[in-house]
Structures are given as C-alpha cells and as structure tokens.
Amino acid sequence: MEDWYMKRSFEEALKHRRSYYSINNESPISDLEIEQIVNTAVTHVPSSFNSQSTRAVLLLGEHHLKLWNIVKETLKKMISAEAFVQTEAKIDGCFASGHGTVLFFEDQTVIEGLQNAFPSYADNFPIWSMHTSAMHQLAIWTMLEDAGLGATLQHYNPLIDDEVRTTWDLPISWKLVAEMPFGTPTAEPGSKEFQDLKERVKVFK
Ligand SMILES: Cc1cc2nc3c(=O)[nH]c(=O)nc-3n(C[C@H](O)[C@H](O)[C@H](O)COP(=O)(O)O)c2cc1C
C-alpha cells in the first residue's frame, strides 16, 4: 500500500488541527486513503523500546454507526432519560453523523512482556504505552485534517470496552484508549485561547 503524503508542512498541519464537532458522513478522500493514514501512523509513530504496542481499528459505514449505537445504548442504561436526550443529540450530531471512527488500543500483552523483560522499568511501561497511544492519536488527527476531514477525540472507554471487544471480536489484551470520530466539517470550530508562552516555555541560552 502507498504511503500517505501530506499537503501541508508538518508545522502548518499542526497549527491547523482542531476539534470538529460538526461533521457529516462524506469524505474528500477514499476509504483506502483513510486506511493509508492510519497505516502511516501505526508504522512510523515511535514507541518505547520500539515495542509497537498500539493497535488501531478503523470503523467505516455500518461499523461506524454500530459503535455510536453501542455508546448510546450503554449510556442510556446509566443516565436519566432527561440527560440522555442531550447526550443522544450530541452523539448523533457530532460523532455518529461522521464518516468513520478510529479506535485506539494498547496491547497489554506487549506491555506485560516488557515488564517481565525489564523489571526495573516495570512501572513505566504502562505510562509509556499511553504516551505512544497519544502520539498516534495526534498523528492521525493531524493527517485526517490535512486531508480535508475534521475529527474529535472521545473517551467513552471503559464503559464500552466489553461491547466493542465482542462486537468486532477483538483480543482481550487490546485495551481501548480513545475513540476518534471524523467526517467532513460542516462548521468551523470556535476561536481558541492560547496561554502566554512565557509561562509555559523556558529557554536557557
Ligand atoms: C488527551 C486529550 C483528551 C481529550 N478528551 C476529549 C474528550 O473526551 N471529549 C472531547 O470532546 N474532547 C476531548 N479532547 C479535546 C480537547 O478538549 C481539545 O483538543 C482542546 O480543547 C483544544 O481544542 P482543539 O482540539 O480545537 O485545538 C481531548 C484532548 C486531549 C489532548
């Protein structure tokens, strides 16, 4: 499969990435190209000890809709009917309305293997696993946007973990970390405030 080539420079794409809550189910690129974006990230994003613990699931079409139905059915059992009205509207309008969803997992078998192999780092491997997952999330988020799509990052895990695992017959060792619904943006995100860089970055020279 071909590599994915970005239109913007890395710096431009990073500056351009936002959360898009208003999305429809169209895509300016083919599903194969979306798959290539996921493959590029999963292949090239680094991981501690090159352990490659990240797993990704790309849900398109009926599968994407099935995921958001799982989220709705799960939440329906947990919150009041009143609260659910709002929740359902948000899920339908901001997430299910999109073209697809990327699910991010970390394979716990890999992490346990590292802990056994390198006991002195045992406490760090679960933390580094989250680091590499986050790097994959940013890479895919940024590449999807570069391709003309808009995405958000959602966390309905661990509530939906069991249902997701059984629905797509995924290994029990795959721990769900985040869900990224995406589609063609139908509205621009609002303005964003940036804290003073002087408070956040120190340079010594
Ligand atoms: C680690 C992390 C967790 C986040 N979790 C959620 C989430 O559960 N739901 C959500 O709607 N947005 C979530 N976001 C999105 C942030 O709220 C958003 O990125 C931030 O407000 C900056 O806005 P921007 O993405 O438009 O630049 C998350 C972002 C990060 C980096």
Coordinates of C-alpha atoms and ligand atoms in Angstrom, one line a residue:
M1 CA 0.0 0.0 0.0
E2 CA 1.3 3.5 -0.9
D3 CA 2.4 5.9 1.8
W4 CA 0.3 8.9 2.6
Y5 CA 1.7 12.3 1.6
M6 CA 0.6 15.4 3.5
K7 CA -0.4 18.6 1.7
R8 CA 0.7 21.0 4.4
S9 CA 4.1 21.1 6.1
F10 CA 4.2 19.4 9.5
E11 CA 4.2 22.8 11.2
E12 CA 1.3 24.1 9.1
A13 CA -0.7 20.9 9.7
L14 CA 0.0 21.0 13.5
K15 CA -1.2 24.7 13.7
H16 CA -4.3 23.8 11.6
R17 CA -5.6 20.8 13.6
R18 CA -8.7 21.5 15.7
S19 CA -11.6 19.6 17.2
Y20 CA -14.5 19.4 14.7
Y21 CA -17.9 18.7 16.4
S22 CA -19.9 19.5 13.3
I23 CA -19.2 16.8 10.7
N24 CA -21.1 14.9 8.0
N25 CA -20.6 11.4 6.6
E26 CA -18.9 12.5 3.4
S27 CA -15.1 12.2 2.8
P28 CA -12.9 14.2 0.4
I29 CA -10.6 11.2 0.2
S30 CA -11.3 7.5 -0.4
D31 CA -11.6 4.9 2.4
L32 CA -8.4 3.4 1.1
E33 CA -6.6 6.7 1.7
I34 CA -8.1 6.9 5.2
E35 CA -6.7 3.4 5.8
Q36 CA -3.3 4.6 4.5
I37 CA -3.3 7.5 7.0
V38 CA -3.9 5.0 9.9
N39 CA -1.2 2.7 8.5
T40 CA 1.3 5.5 8.2
A41 CA 0.8 6.5 11.8
V42 CA 0.9 2.9 13.1
T43 CA 4.0 2.1 11.1
H44 CA 6.0 5.3 11.9
V45 CA 5.0 6.7 15.2
P46 CA 7.6 5.7 17.8
S47 CA 7.1 3.5 20.9
S48 CA 9.2 2.8 24.0
F49 CA 11.8 0.1 23.2
N50 CA 10.2 0.0 19.7
S51 CA 7.6 -2.2 21.4
Q52 CA 4.8 -1.1 18.9
S53 CA 2.1 -1.7 21.4
T54 CA -0.5 0.4 19.6
R55 CA -3.5 -1.2 17.8
A56 CA -6.0 0.7 15.7
V57 CA -9.4 -0.2 14.4
L58 CA -10.9 1.8 11.5
L59 CA -14.7 1.7 11.5
L60 CA -16.4 2.8 8.4
G61 CA -20.0 2.7 7.1
E62 CA -22.3 0.4 9.2
H63 CA -19.5 -0.4 11.6
H64 CA -19.0 3.3 12.5
L65 CA -22.8 3.6 13.1
K66 CA -22.7 0.5 15.2
L67 CA -20.1 1.9 17.5
W68 CA -22.1 5.0 18.2
N69 CA -25.2 2.9 18.9
I70 CA -23.2 1.0 21.4
V71 CA -22.2 4.2 23.1
K72 CA -25.8 5.4 23.1
E73 CA -27.2 2.1 24.4
T74 CA -24.5 2.0 27.1
L75 CA -25.2 5.5 28.3
K76 CA -29.0 5.1 28.1
K77 CA -28.7 2.4 30.9
M78 CA -26.6 4.7 33.1
I79 CA -28.1 8.2 33.0
S80 CA -31.6 9.6 33.4
A81 CA -34.0 9.8 30.5
E82 CA -33.7 13.6 30.7
A83 CA -30.0 13.7 30.5
F84 CA -30.0 11.1 27.7
V85 CA -31.9 13.4 25.4
Q86 CA -29.0 15.8 25.3
T87 CA -26.4 13.0 25.2
E88 CA -28.1 11.3 22.2
A89 CA -28.3 14.6 20.3
K90 CA -24.6 15.2 20.8
I91 CA -23.7 11.7 19.8
D92 CA -25.9 11.8 16.7
G93 CA -24.9 15.3 15.7
C94 CA -21.2 15.3 16.4
F95 CA -20.0 11.7 16.2
A96 CA -22.4 9.3 14.5
S97 CA -23.0 11.9 11.8
G98 CA -19.4 11.5 10.6
H99 CA -17.8 9.2 8.0
G100 CA -15.9 6.9 10.3
T101 CA -14.2 6.4 13.6
V102 CA -10.7 5.3 14.6
L103 CA -10.4 3.3 17.8
F104 CA -7.1 3.4 19.6
F105 CA -6.0 0.4 21.7
E106 CA -2.9 -0.6 23.5
D107 CA -2.0 -4.3 23.6
Q108 CA -1.5 -5.2 27.2
T109 CA 0.4 -8.4 26.3
V110 CA 3.2 -6.3 24.8
I111 CA 3.3 -4.2 28.0
E112 CA 3.4 -7.2 30.3
G113 CA 6.1 -8.7 28.1
L114 CA 8.2 -5.6 28.6
Q115 CA 7.6 -5.5 32.3
N116 CA 8.8 -9.1 32.6
A117 CA 11.8 -8.5 30.4
F118 CA 12.8 -5.2 32.1
P119 CA 11.5 -5.3 35.7
S120 CA 13.4 -2.2 36.7
Y121 CA 11.2 -0.2 34.3
A122 CA 8.0 -2.1 35.1
D123 CA 6.1 0.9 36.4
N124 CA 7.0 3.0 33.4
F125 CA 5.7 0.7 30.6
P126 CA 2.0 1.4 31.1
I127 CA 2.8 5.2 31.2
W128 CA 4.9 5.0 28.0
S129 CA 2.2 2.9 26.4
M130 CA -0.2 5.9 26.9
H131 CA 2.5 8.2 25.5
T132 CA 2.8 6.3 22.3
S133 CA -1.0 6.0 22.0
A134 CA -1.3 9.8 22.3
M135 CA 1.4 10.2 19.6
H136 CA -0.6 8.0 17.3
Q137 CA -3.8 10.0 18.1
L138 CA -2.1 13.3 17.3
A139 CA -0.6 12.0 14.1
I140 CA -3.9 10.5 12.8
W141 CA -5.9 13.6 13.9
T142 CA -3.5 15.9 12.1
M143 CA -3.3 13.8 8.9
L144 CA -7.1 13.4 8.7
E145 CA -7.4 17.2 8.9
D146 CA -4.7 17.7 6.4
A147 CA -6.8 15.5 4.0
G148 CA -9.8 17.7 4.5
L149 CA -11.5 15.8 7.2
G150 CA -12.3 17.0 10.8
A151 CA -12.1 14.9 13.9
T152 CA -12.5 14.9 17.7
L153 CA -11.1 12.8 20.4
Q154 CA -13.6 11.0 22.6
H155 CA -13.3 8.7 25.7
Y156 CA -16.3 6.5 26.2
N157 CA -14.0 3.8 27.4
P158 CA -14.0 1.9 29.7
L159 CA -17.8 1.9 29.6
I160 CA -18.0 0.5 26.1
D161 CA -14.9 -1.8 26.2
D162 CA -16.7 -5.2 26.6
E163 CA -19.3 -4.5 23.9
V164 CA -16.6 -3.2 21.5
R165 CA -14.5 -6.3 22.1
T166 CA -17.3 -8.7 21.5
T167 CA -18.8 -6.8 18.5
W168 CA -15.6 -6.8 16.5
D169 CA -14.1 -10.0 18.1
L170 CA -11.0 -8.2 19.3
P171 CA -8.4 -9.8 21.5
I172 CA -9.0 -9.4 25.2
S173 CA -5.5 -7.9 25.6
W174 CA -6.4 -4.9 23.5
K175 CA -7.2 -2.1 25.9
L176 CA -9.3 0.7 24.4
V177 CA -7.8 4.2 25.0
A178 CA -9.7 6.6 22.8
E179 CA -12.2 7.0 20.0
M180 CA -11.8 9.4 17.1
P181 CA -14.9 10.1 15.0
F182 CA -14.2 12.1 11.8
G183 CA -16.1 13.4 8.8
T184 CA -16.3 16.4 6.5
P185 CA -16.6 19.6 8.6
T186 CA -19.9 21.4 8.3
A187 CA -18.9 24.3 10.6
E188 CA -15.6 25.8 11.7
P189 CA -14.5 25.4 15.3
G190 CA -14.7 28.5 17.5
S191 CA -11.8 30.6 18.4
K192 CA -9.2 29.2 20.8
E193 CA -7.3 30.9 23.6
F194 CA -3.6 30.4 23.9
Q195 CA -1.8 30.8 27.2
D196 CA 1.2 33.0 27.4
L197 CA 4.2 31.1 26.0
K198 CA 6.4 32.8 28.6
E199 CA 4.6 30.9 31.3
R200 CA 4.9 27.6 29.5
V201 CA 8.3 27.5 27.8
K202 CA 11.7 28.4 29.3
V203 CA 14.7 28.9 27.1
F204 CA 18.2 29.0 28.6
K205 CA 21.0 30.2 26.3
Ligands
LIG1 C1 -5.7 13.9 26.0 C2 -6.9 14.6 25.5 C3 -8.2 14.2 25.8 C4 -9.3 14.7 25.3 N1 -10.6 14.2 25.6 C5 -11.7 14.7 25.0 C6 -12.9 14.1 25.2 O1 -13.1 13.1 25.9 N2 -14.0 14.7 24.6 C7 -13.9 15.8 23.8 O2 -14.9 16.2 23.2 N3 -12.7 16.4 23.5 C8 -11.6 15.9 24.1 N4 -10.4 16.4 23.9 C9 -10.3 17.6 23.0 C10 -9.8 18.9 23.7 O3 -10.9 19.4 24.5 C11 -9.4 19.9 22.7 O4 -8.3 19.3 21.9 C12 -8.9 21.2 23.3 O5 -9.9 21.9 23.9 C13 -8.3 22.1 22.2 O6 -9.2 22.3 21.2 P1 -8.8 22.0 19.7 O7 -8.7 20.5 19.6 O8 -9.9 22.5 18.8 O9 -7.5 22.6 19.4 C14 -9.2 15.8 24.4 C15 -7.9 16.3 24.0 C16 -6.8 15.7 24.5 C17 -5.5 16.1 24.1

